[in-house]
Amino acid sequence: MSNENRFFVPFLRVVTAAGFVAILYAVGGLNSANLDLRFVGLLGMALLLSSRIVIPLPKLSAQISVSDTFVFLILLLYGGSAAIIAAAIEGFFSSLRFNRKPQTVLFNAGCSALSILVTSGVMTFCFGDFVSLPKNPFSAVFIIAVSTMALVHYASNSGIVAIGTALKTSQPIWQTWRTHYLWSSLTYFVGASAAAVISALVAHIGISAFVITLPIIGIVFLTYQTYLKNVENAAAQADQAEKHVKELSHYIAEQERIREQFSQVEKLSALGELASGVAHDFNNTLAGILGRAQLLLRTDDPEKIQRGLDIIIRTAQDGAKTVKRIQDFARQRRDHDFELFSIDQILSDATEITRPRWKNCAEVANVHISVDLEIDSNAMVMGDDSELREVLVNMLFNALDAMPEGGKLILSTQIVDQSVVVKIKDTGIGMYPEVRSKVFDPFFTTKGKAGLGLGLAVSFGIIARHGGTIDVDSEFGHGTEFRITLPLASLATDALPAPKPQFTQSSVSLVRLPEKPQTKILVVDDEDFVRELLQDILESEDCEVFVAENGSMALEIFQTIKFDGVFTDVGMPGMSGWELAQAIRNLNQNIPIAVITGWGEAVGSTEQKAAGVDWVVAKPFSADRIVELVNEIKQQAKGSESLAVVAA
């Protein structure tokens, strides 16, 4: 082998030479007069069985012969010289069965002879003439002698072979012996025990005992076979277990790699969702600023200019507040002291940050979610406002995930003793008791691959760091309520009342402009400044404008007044712009319909065609584009008795 130690071959030669010396020593000290047919029979059986009963060593091209029973028996009956010769002969012929290399065969023969020489020497040193010991088999000396014989032969033989194997495989000697040869001790002690019984019977009964002992030899034979099967099974199980460990390690590494990749995908997905919502809000903001500025260029009226500039300033300030909320939410500061802030304002901020999800995205998907804010506690708490905002945003997203078919979300703050209680209650699918008990456990998630199970676990730690608690009540099919309790710092009695917007499907107000004998336009949008902008642009083109806040009220107006055109938003509470366009198309097949949307290029032609929409205008839009649409409507109105334009 390429990894053989350079001392491997010299070691084989040294052991072979030492074994040859041991054989010469045995031949010189052998008393041939004591050898009889019984000796020949024992040697013959040793050679016969050694070729049939062997134990392969796992992962090594080596085997252990069980013929040591007969070598031990020869040692006890005929002394050390006869046993050395028998061991050498048995080692030589048993090696030929699994290896034909002369170097290996001679090494095994020399190892066996050398091991029996050491065993015989120790037995003589400790017990003197140990051949006479079987005559008194029940004595303590005999039992100790048999145990010593097995132990010394096992230690010397397995030690020599282990050194050779370690040198061959370039592995530590102790590790090699412990792994491959420690368990083989049973063969030596079973063989020594069987040899002790047989030698005692022969000493008391004579040569006929040899025949009597054949059943004992058969039992030993079957014992070795059973042991061999157990060893083979154990080795196979060990190999299988090692294979499973490798597969499990590979699986764990693969799962860790996938988890890291998914974590990055999740971050990108969250960033994309945030960017989409921010883009929609800013398209609305820019539409108000751009359209209003273009409208101001068309007038010299100081009053209208002042009013338009005020609207531009207010719209820009709202956009700046949105940017600030996003910056506060994204800020990850952990090293500054707690500060005093309004819990009502934090809840209001979290609602606004998640607004693109519960309003715009939901309405585009024709899912209706109403959000009620009941925040009039004026409570002030000490803490990190960005951390608590992060907690509330996460809980709002979880609540929205629990309402895939729509529902109601109630957010409230309430003073209880010296604490403020923040409640997030949804009418979603709820949780089973076993799920509710684990919601704060790290890596526990009910979202499958869509979640990592860290949101609520992190939130729990943040609230605990603020000296508060989180409780949850939930019943499957009946919604969920989270309660966050925080220590109260003070009441903001001097502060302005906290904002209390109601994001429910409110009734739609109808603003009737002074009647004009010209083109009638219906404008539908839930954003005040967009409605006002479109109204001013259309009025500047001598149009009579009616406005509505949602689709339901727009349909009521449309059924009572004959319109030449309609402008409608897409994302509105209750009824989306697409649904409104379809409903109007059912009432009037010829009316032109235009959709103005903050989703821009995200609107597909399939949706436009299905709703029967003539134009799709992306926000921010220009006043010139609206004027172009009005002119087209007027052109169609000249050749038609009734034309309608829906702006979305």
XYZ file of C-alpha atoms in Angstrom:
648
model
C 0.000 0.000 0.000
C 1.118 3.499 -0.718
C 0.543 4.624 2.870
C 2.602 1.840 4.507
C 4.990 2.909 7.216
C 8.635 2.380 6.294
C 9.042 0.135 9.374
C 6.286 -2.264 8.273
C 8.426 -4.693 6.241
C 11.329 -4.679 8.754
C 8.821 -5.455 11.527
C 7.469 -8.449 9.602
C 10.974 -9.776 9.114
C 11.898 -9.346 12.793
C 8.751 -11.203 13.963
C 9.332 -13.954 11.398
C 12.940 -14.371 12.543
C 11.931 -14.402 16.215
C 9.291 -17.036 15.461
C 11.866 -19.168 13.659
C 14.117 -18.956 16.719
C 11.160 -19.971 18.913
C 10.533 -23.011 16.700
C 14.210 -24.034 16.927
C 14.036 -23.647 20.706
C 10.911 -25.820 20.813
C 12.410 -28.517 18.602
C 15.486 -28.615 20.817
C 13.438 -29.020 23.982
C 10.814 -31.405 22.580
C 10.540 -34.863 24.147
C 9.230 -36.912 21.227
C 8.600 -39.902 23.527
C 5.662 -38.065 25.098
C 3.994 -37.479 21.717
C 1.265 -39.997 20.833
C -1.680 -40.443 18.516
C -3.724 -38.112 20.699
C -1.280 -35.316 19.910
C -1.511 -36.074 16.186
C -5.306 -36.054 16.437
C -5.387 -32.722 18.236
C -2.995 -31.180 15.718
C -5.038 -32.583 12.836
C -8.278 -31.145 14.219
C -6.596 -27.804 14.759
C -5.507 -27.720 11.128
C -8.894 -28.945 9.899
C -11.034 -26.518 11.870
C -8.695 -23.578 11.380
C -9.513 -23.712 7.663
C -13.258 -23.733 8.354
C -13.840 -21.448 11.320
C -12.338 -17.997 10.931
C -13.462 -14.515 11.938
C -12.757 -11.756 9.393
C -11.675 -8.455 10.849
C -13.937 -5.594 9.694
C -12.311 -3.276 7.131
C -9.064 -5.295 7.178
C -7.821 -8.063 4.909
C -7.103 -10.255 7.964
C -8.794 -13.058 9.905
C -8.681 -14.685 13.346
C -8.632 -18.494 13.588
C -10.449 -20.275 16.413
C -7.986 -23.197 16.459
C -6.442 -21.698 19.618
C -8.634 -24.152 21.561
C -6.508 -27.054 20.356
C -3.231 -25.155 20.785
C -4.214 -24.416 24.403
C -5.110 -28.087 24.887
C -1.726 -29.231 23.524
C -0.041 -26.690 25.804
C -1.801 -28.067 28.908
C -1.283 -31.741 27.970
C 2.150 -31.785 26.268
C 3.953 -28.636 27.427
C 5.341 -25.538 25.779
C 7.615 -27.085 23.113
C 4.844 -29.160 21.544
C 2.434 -26.190 21.686
C 4.957 -23.857 19.969
C 5.428 -26.298 17.082
C 1.645 -26.879 16.815
C 0.958 -23.120 16.840
C 3.550 -22.472 14.123
C 2.174 -25.252 11.895
C -1.439 -24.102 12.433
C -0.512 -20.469 11.776
C 1.257 -21.397 8.564
C -1.571 -23.461 7.066
C -4.402 -21.184 8.251
C -2.659 -18.204 6.591
C -2.586 -19.976 3.259
C -6.389 -19.913 3.221
C -6.700 -16.123 2.856
C -3.225 -14.940 1.776
C -0.639 -16.537 -0.486
C 2.144 -14.027 0.046
C 5.171 -15.830 1.569
C 6.019 -12.805 3.695
C 2.551 -12.746 5.285
C 2.325 -16.540 5.747
C 5.729 -16.702 7.471
C 4.855 -13.697 9.632
C 1.653 -15.359 10.885
C 3.467 -18.613 11.640
C 6.250 -16.756 13.441
C 3.735 -14.611 15.362
C 1.853 -17.702 16.598
C 5.066 -19.486 17.644
C 6.431 -16.359 19.370
C 3.142 -15.759 21.220
C 2.967 -19.347 22.536
C 6.653 -19.105 23.546
C 5.850 -16.042 25.655
C 2.748 -17.739 27.093
C 4.653 -20.936 27.940
C 7.446 -18.924 29.564
C 5.018 -16.954 31.750
C 3.167 -20.154 32.730
C 6.435 -21.896 33.675
C 7.619 -18.870 35.622
C 4.378 -18.554 37.560
C 3.257 -22.169 37.993
C 6.297 -24.356 37.324
C 5.274 -27.704 35.835
C 1.853 -26.528 34.636
C 1.244 -29.803 32.666
C 0.328 -31.488 35.963
C -2.259 -28.840 36.889
C -5.211 -30.494 35.026
C -5.009 -33.379 37.529
C -6.523 -31.027 40.107
C -9.038 -29.100 37.965
C -11.041 -27.654 40.871
C -8.097 -25.942 42.492
C -7.726 -22.184 42.459
C -4.242 -22.554 40.982
C -5.594 -24.336 37.922
C -8.274 -21.731 37.313
C -5.742 -18.896 37.691
C -3.320 -20.710 35.382
C -5.959 -21.101 32.647
C -6.916 -17.414 32.932
C -3.243 -16.402 32.782
C -2.680 -18.609 29.734
C -5.613 -16.990 27.861
C -4.680 -13.442 28.883
C -0.962 -13.681 28.004
C -1.582 -15.383 24.657
C -4.316 -12.851 23.796
C -2.171 -9.854 24.776
C 0.983 -11.018 23.005
C -0.679 -12.362 19.841
C -3.129 -9.455 19.326
C -0.432 -6.941 20.290
C 2.037 -8.218 17.669
C -0.637 -8.339 14.962
C -1.981 -4.889 15.925
C 1.490 -3.364 15.604
C 1.841 -4.884 12.133
C -1.615 -3.626 11.085
C -0.922 -0.133 12.449
C 2.349 0.066 10.524
C 0.623 -1.167 7.375
C -2.208 1.391 7.581
C -0.133 4.218 9.146
C -2.567 4.461 12.069
C -1.868 4.760 15.824
C -1.142 1.382 17.433
C -3.493 1.871 20.386
C -6.355 3.000 18.187
C -5.805 0.064 15.817
C -5.765 -2.479 18.663
C -8.810 -0.986 20.377
C -10.806 -0.806 17.149
C -9.983 -4.165 15.530
C -8.640 -6.550 18.208
C -10.108 -5.631 21.582
C -13.350 -7.502 20.889
C -11.455 -10.666 19.793
C -10.554 -11.477 23.402
C -13.652 -13.662 23.660
C -12.171 -16.232 21.264
C -9.111 -16.678 23.469
C -10.974 -17.003 26.776
C -13.606 -19.370 25.361
C -10.857 -21.491 23.787
C -8.850 -21.573 27.027
C -11.952 -22.560 29.033
C -12.770 -25.406 26.633
C -9.141 -26.587 26.697
C -9.186 -26.581 30.515
C -12.305 -28.777 30.669
C -10.969 -31.231 28.080
C -7.520 -31.465 29.700
C -9.091 -32.182 33.094
C -11.208 -34.987 31.644
C -8.210 -36.509 29.841
C -6.116 -36.367 33.048
C -8.760 -38.308 35.014
C -10.277 -40.634 32.429
C -7.494 -41.160 29.924
C -7.431 -41.421 26.151
C -11.120 -42.324 25.985
C -11.885 -38.837 27.284
C -10.731 -37.489 23.979
C -13.733 -39.143 22.325
C -15.995 -37.925 25.091
C -14.785 -34.390 24.546
C -15.825 -34.321 20.894
C -19.307 -32.963 21.815
C -17.563 -30.222 23.774
C -15.494 -29.437 20.704
C -18.732 -29.366 18.680
C -20.274 -26.922 21.150
C -17.192 -24.746 20.902
C -17.488 -24.954 17.131
C -21.140 -23.800 17.207
C -20.282 -21.092 19.732
C -17.646 -19.716 17.440
C -20.029 -19.810 14.488
C -22.668 -17.884 16.417
C -20.083 -15.425 17.624
C -18.828 -15.029 14.058
C -22.327 -14.177 12.820
C -22.827 -11.696 15.644
C -19.507 -10.054 14.861
C -20.353 -9.883 11.175
C -23.780 -8.416 11.951
C -22.246 -5.912 14.349
C -19.675 -4.918 11.739
C -22.400 -4.544 9.106
C -24.482 -2.428 11.488
C -21.447 -0.316 12.312
C -20.788 0.254 8.620
C -24.440 1.113 8.081
C -24.422 3.471 11.046
C -21.293 5.160 9.748
C -22.961 5.539 6.361
C -26.039 7.044 7.996
C -23.870 9.436 9.998
C -22.176 10.608 6.811
C -25.533 11.002 5.063
C -26.945 12.861 8.073
C -23.921 15.151 8.205
C -24.325 15.840 4.497
C -28.051 16.446 4.995
C -27.432 18.847 7.881
C -24.823 20.726 5.869
C -27.195 20.894 2.901
C -30.041 22.115 5.104
C -27.791 24.780 6.573
C -26.834 25.905 3.068
C -30.481 25.978 1.993
C -31.443 27.855 5.156
C -28.820 30.491 4.469
C -29.988 30.810 0.855
C -33.608 31.018 1.937
C -32.725 33.645 4.522
C -31.242 35.768 1.760
C -34.286 35.167 -0.447
C -36.571 36.096 2.432
C -34.661 39.321 2.990
C -34.879 40.167 -0.721
C -38.582 39.298 -0.730
C -39.224 41.545 2.274
C -37.194 44.290 0.645
C -39.161 43.878 -2.585
C -42.464 44.036 -0.728
C -41.354 47.144 1.140
C -40.068 48.746 -2.072
C -43.350 47.982 -3.863
C -45.395 49.569 -1.105
C -43.101 52.579 -0.880
C -43.212 53.029 -4.669
C -47.008 53.002 -4.621
C -47.210 55.584 -1.835
C -44.650 57.845 -3.471
C -46.336 57.566 -6.851
C -49.460 58.909 -5.190
C -47.456 61.662 -3.493
C -45.648 62.624 -6.684
C -48.894 62.577 -8.618
C -50.274 65.203 -6.257
C -47.160 67.395 -6.446
C -46.566 67.095 -10.201
C -50.160 67.482 -11.231
C -50.737 70.419 -8.884
C -47.586 72.179 -10.089
C -48.603 71.745 -13.728
C -52.048 73.051 -12.919
C -50.570 76.189 -11.321
C -48.777 76.940 -14.582
C -52.182 77.269 -16.241
C -53.582 80.004 -13.983
C -52.804 83.562 -12.942
C -55.292 83.620 -10.084
C -53.275 84.426 -6.889
C -55.842 82.683 -4.714
C -55.632 79.449 -6.715
C -51.827 79.667 -6.807
C -51.672 80.060 -3.013
C -54.117 77.186 -2.487
C -52.164 74.980 -4.896
C -48.852 75.749 -3.220
C -50.328 74.899 0.183
C -51.484 71.540 -1.159
C -48.020 70.854 -2.669
C -46.345 71.690 0.642
C -48.736 69.471 2.615
C -48.290 66.574 0.190
C -44.484 66.889 0.296
C -44.582 66.932 4.103
C -46.646 63.763 4.123
C -44.059 62.145 1.861
C -41.278 63.261 4.184
C -43.108 61.707 7.132
C -43.345 58.431 5.233
C -39.586 58.496 4.621
C -38.954 59.218 8.299
C -41.143 56.307 9.394
C -39.287 53.956 7.077
C -35.933 55.227 8.348
C -37.032 54.790 11.954
C -38.256 51.311 11.226
C -35.032 50.223 9.505
C -32.709 51.722 12.110
C -31.081 48.932 14.150
C -29.688 50.666 17.212
C -28.967 48.659 20.337
C -26.386 50.741 22.173
C -28.260 53.917 23.152
C -30.300 54.660 26.268
C -34.076 54.375 26.345
C -36.033 57.477 25.500
C -39.509 58.727 26.269
C -42.012 58.342 23.424
C -45.733 57.964 22.724
C -46.985 54.398 22.397
C -50.004 55.683 20.448
C -47.716 57.248 17.878
C -45.684 54.038 17.561
C -48.841 52.041 16.861
C -49.981 54.644 14.348
C -46.576 54.512 12.619
C -46.678 50.719 12.411
C -50.127 50.919 10.866
C -48.915 53.347 8.224
C -45.809 51.288 7.462
C -47.947 48.197 6.836
C -50.624 50.144 4.975
C -49.478 49.042 1.480
C -50.018 45.451 2.579
C -53.401 45.641 4.294
C -54.871 48.225 1.956
C -53.310 48.407 -1.485
C -52.091 44.825 -1.988
C -55.220 43.385 -0.410
C -57.567 45.495 -2.505
C -55.739 44.689 -5.739
C -56.217 40.992 -4.870
C -59.911 41.711 -4.175
C -59.411 40.987 -0.460
C -61.150 43.406 1.877
C -59.450 44.158 5.220
C -60.673 46.876 7.550
C -58.331 48.317 10.164
C -59.678 50.135 13.215
C -57.382 52.260 15.390
C -58.505 52.878 18.952
C -55.506 54.785 20.281
C -56.426 57.509 22.745
C -54.437 56.464 25.816
C -51.843 59.292 25.492
C -49.479 56.884 27.256
C -45.744 57.567 27.294
C -43.215 54.757 27.808
C -39.449 54.533 28.136
C -37.739 52.432 25.513
C -36.379 52.131 22.005
C -39.066 53.352 19.633
C -37.533 51.625 16.590
C -37.461 48.257 18.376
C -41.086 48.503 19.484
C -42.093 49.660 16.017
C -40.378 46.561 14.654
C -42.375 44.356 17.044
C -45.701 45.914 16.102
C -45.017 45.767 12.364
C -44.131 42.073 12.658
C -47.336 41.357 14.581
C -49.425 43.260 12.041
C -47.916 41.243 9.209
C -48.667 38.021 11.112
C -52.258 39.141 11.619
C -52.624 39.912 7.912
C -51.197 36.484 7.019
C -53.900 34.968 9.236
C -56.650 36.663 7.149
C -56.060 35.429 3.569
C -59.760 35.873 2.762
C -60.017 39.289 4.411
C -61.381 40.350 7.776
C -61.064 42.965 10.474
C -58.003 44.119 12.402
C -58.466 46.102 15.620
C -55.519 47.956 17.174
C -55.942 49.602 20.555
C -54.095 51.051 23.544
C -55.449 51.176 27.087
C -54.161 52.265 30.496
C -54.395 49.514 33.130
C -53.033 50.467 36.561
C -49.422 51.521 35.987
C -49.115 49.909 32.570
C -50.253 50.475 29.019
C -51.746 47.511 27.158
C -51.438 47.338 23.372
C -53.860 44.918 21.702
C -53.623 43.526 18.169
C -56.778 41.572 17.420
C -57.680 39.913 14.122
C -60.620 37.876 12.864
C -58.366 35.389 11.087
C -58.076 31.624 11.167
C -56.785 31.456 14.749
C -54.534 28.805 16.275
C -54.826 25.368 17.828
C -53.715 25.128 21.506
C -50.528 23.228 20.603
C -49.586 25.947 18.117
C -50.453 28.769 20.527
C -48.152 27.291 23.179
C -45.154 27.398 20.803
C -45.569 30.711 18.969
C -42.709 32.336 20.887
C -40.317 29.393 20.439
C -37.357 30.138 18.138
C -37.602 28.530 14.680
C -41.220 27.444 15.230
C -43.348 28.473 12.265
C -46.663 27.529 10.693
C -45.706 29.124 7.364
C -43.574 26.242 6.124
C -40.764 27.408 3.856
C -42.176 30.940 3.887
C -40.972 31.604 7.436
C -38.009 30.985 9.717
C -39.908 31.179 13.015
C -37.850 34.057 14.427
C -40.260 37.019 14.307
C -42.220 36.406 17.505
C -39.190 34.966 19.296
C -37.258 38.192 18.641
C -40.328 40.257 19.555
C -40.631 38.410 22.865
C -37.011 39.274 23.690
C -37.492 42.950 22.780
C -40.591 43.305 24.962
C -38.855 41.523 27.840
C -35.915 43.933 27.505
C -38.411 46.783 27.924
C -39.739 45.248 31.141
C -42.981 44.134 29.521
C -44.843 40.953 28.653
C -46.609 39.440 25.625
C -49.734 37.307 25.969
C -51.794 35.631 23.301
C -55.365 34.352 23.182
C -56.482 32.394 20.166
C -59.021 29.792 19.141
C -58.981 28.046 15.820
C -61.581 29.596 13.546
C -62.192 32.558 15.877
C -59.195 34.827 15.429
C -56.230 35.818 17.598
C -55.465 38.586 20.085
C -51.948 39.579 21.137
C -51.537 41.776 24.217
C -48.338 43.702 24.886
C -48.053 45.154 28.386
C -45.412 47.846 29.002
C -44.588 49.902 32.114
C -46.205 53.318 31.992
C -43.858 56.311 32.202
C -46.386 59.162 32.092
C -49.475 60.507 30.362
C -49.000 62.995 27.549
C -51.705 65.337 28.817
C -50.134 68.341 27.178
C -49.489 66.615 23.908
C -51.742 66.826 20.939
C -54.307 64.030 20.753
C -52.970 60.964 19.020
C -54.164 60.488 15.465
C -57.175 58.292 15.175
C -57.689 57.405 11.546
C -60.462 54.964 10.739
C -59.555 52.649 7.890
C -62.982 51.126 7.490
C -65.315 51.180 4.593
C -66.761 54.582 5.313
C -69.626 56.148 3.447
C -68.715 58.078 0.340
C -69.259 61.799 0.195
C -70.559 63.329 -2.995
C -69.307 66.770 -3.929
C -71.488 68.394 -6.515
C -69.770 71.174 -8.346
C -71.650 74.087 -9.827
C -73.594 72.809 -12.736
C -72.096 73.464 -16.152
C -73.620 72.738 -19.480
C -70.573 70.845 -20.632
C -68.872 67.430 -20.285
C -69.794 65.560 -17.112
C -66.955 63.568 -15.471
C -67.108 61.187 -12.487
C -63.892 60.975 -10.410
C -63.484 58.020 -7.989
C -60.494 57.840 -5.616
C -60.108 57.243 -1.884
C -57.212 59.728 -1.679
C -58.419 63.276 -1.041
C -55.557 65.080 -2.770
C -55.833 62.913 -5.897
C -59.562 63.623 -6.155
C -58.959 67.331 -5.659
C -56.184 67.397 -8.248
C -58.248 65.625 -10.891
C -61.200 67.849 -10.072
C -59.150 71.042 -10.560
C -57.596 69.803 -13.829
C -60.970 68.798 -15.240
C -62.654 72.004 -14.122
C -59.930 73.965 -15.871
C -61.077 72.242 -19.073
C -64.699 73.348 -18.505
C -65.872 69.963 -17.245
C -68.610 69.358 -14.685
C -67.028 67.115 -12.046
C -68.601 64.741 -9.523
C -66.372 62.970 -6.970
C -66.804 59.792 -4.888
C -64.599 58.126 -2.281
C -65.311 54.507 -3.200
C -66.838 52.246 -5.824
C -70.186 51.662 -4.146
C -71.043 55.337 -3.973
C -69.707 55.833 -7.509
C -72.197 53.262 -8.820
C -75.047 55.025 -7.024
C -74.062 58.313 -8.634
C -73.542 56.717 -12.043
C -77.081 55.289 -12.023
C -78.654 58.705 -11.332
C -76.606 60.986 -13.586
C -75.675 60.667 -17.241
C -71.860 60.986 -17.389
C -69.492 61.570 -20.247
C -66.481 60.180 -18.389
C -65.229 58.547 -15.159
C -61.767 58.509 -13.535
C -61.193 55.762 -10.924
C -58.381 54.476 -8.740
C -57.589 50.727 -8.592
C -56.893 50.098 -4.905
C -59.954 51.221 -2.962
C -61.752 49.764 0.081
C -64.840 47.667 -0.574
C -64.737 47.596 -4.360
C -61.581 47.757 -6.469
C -61.288 49.913 -9.582
C -61.401 46.803 -11.778
C -64.698 45.718 -10.232
C -66.102 49.206 -10.590
C -65.078 49.339 -14.257
C -66.785 46.007 -14.945
C -69.956 47.140 -13.186
C -70.045 50.393 -15.201
C -69.360 48.485 -18.410
C -72.391 46.318 -17.688
C -74.497 49.471 -17.415
C -73.026 51.187 -20.479
C -71.180 49.249 -23.153
C -69.904 52.345 -24.984
C -68.618 54.543 -22.197
C -64.805 55.104 -22.293
C -63.068 53.934 -19.144
C -59.641 55.059 -17.924
C -57.761 53.723 -14.904
C -55.228 55.839 -13.016
C -53.129 53.720 -10.669
C -50.128 53.981 -8.403
C -49.055 50.453 -9.373
C -47.776 51.722 -12.718
C -46.353 49.035 -14.981
C -47.501 46.283 -12.631
C -50.953 46.480 -14.217
C -51.270 43.907 -17.000
C -53.130 44.086 -20.293
C -55.186 41.040 -19.317
C -56.710 42.865 -16.366
C -57.342 45.933 -18.530
C -59.127 43.899 -21.201
C -61.179 41.876 -18.701
C -62.470 45.061 -17.041
C -63.211 46.741 -20.362
C -60.877 49.656 -19.601
C -59.890 51.995 -22.452
C -56.858 53.684 -20.855
C -54.426 52.941 -18.025
C -52.533 55.965 -16.707
C -49.690 55.433 -14.231
C -49.093 57.758 -11.297
C -47.529 60.261 -11.127
C -49.506 61.538 -14.092
C -49.221 64.883 -15.834
C -51.980 67.427 -16.279
C -51.350 67.349 -20.031
C -52.137 63.607 -20.133
C -55.441 64.189 -18.306
C -56.256 67.020 -20.723
C -55.580 64.692 -23.665
C -58.043 62.169 -22.253
C -60.643 64.899 -21.725
C -60.263 66.039 -25.330
C -60.752 62.464 -26.560
C -63.861 62.171 -24.424
C -65.219 65.406 -25.827
C -64.572 64.210 -29.369
C -66.459 60.985 -28.702
C -69.258 62.906 -26.986
C -69.905 64.964 -30.123
C -70.802 61.818 -32.061
C -72.491 59.963 -29.228
C -75.582 60.559 -27.221
C -73.980 59.406 -23.990
C -70.319 58.732 -23.357
C -68.618 57.910 -20.071
C -64.965 57.965 -19.045
C -63.866 56.038 -16.004
C -60.541 57.193 -14.570
C -58.856 54.764 -12.264
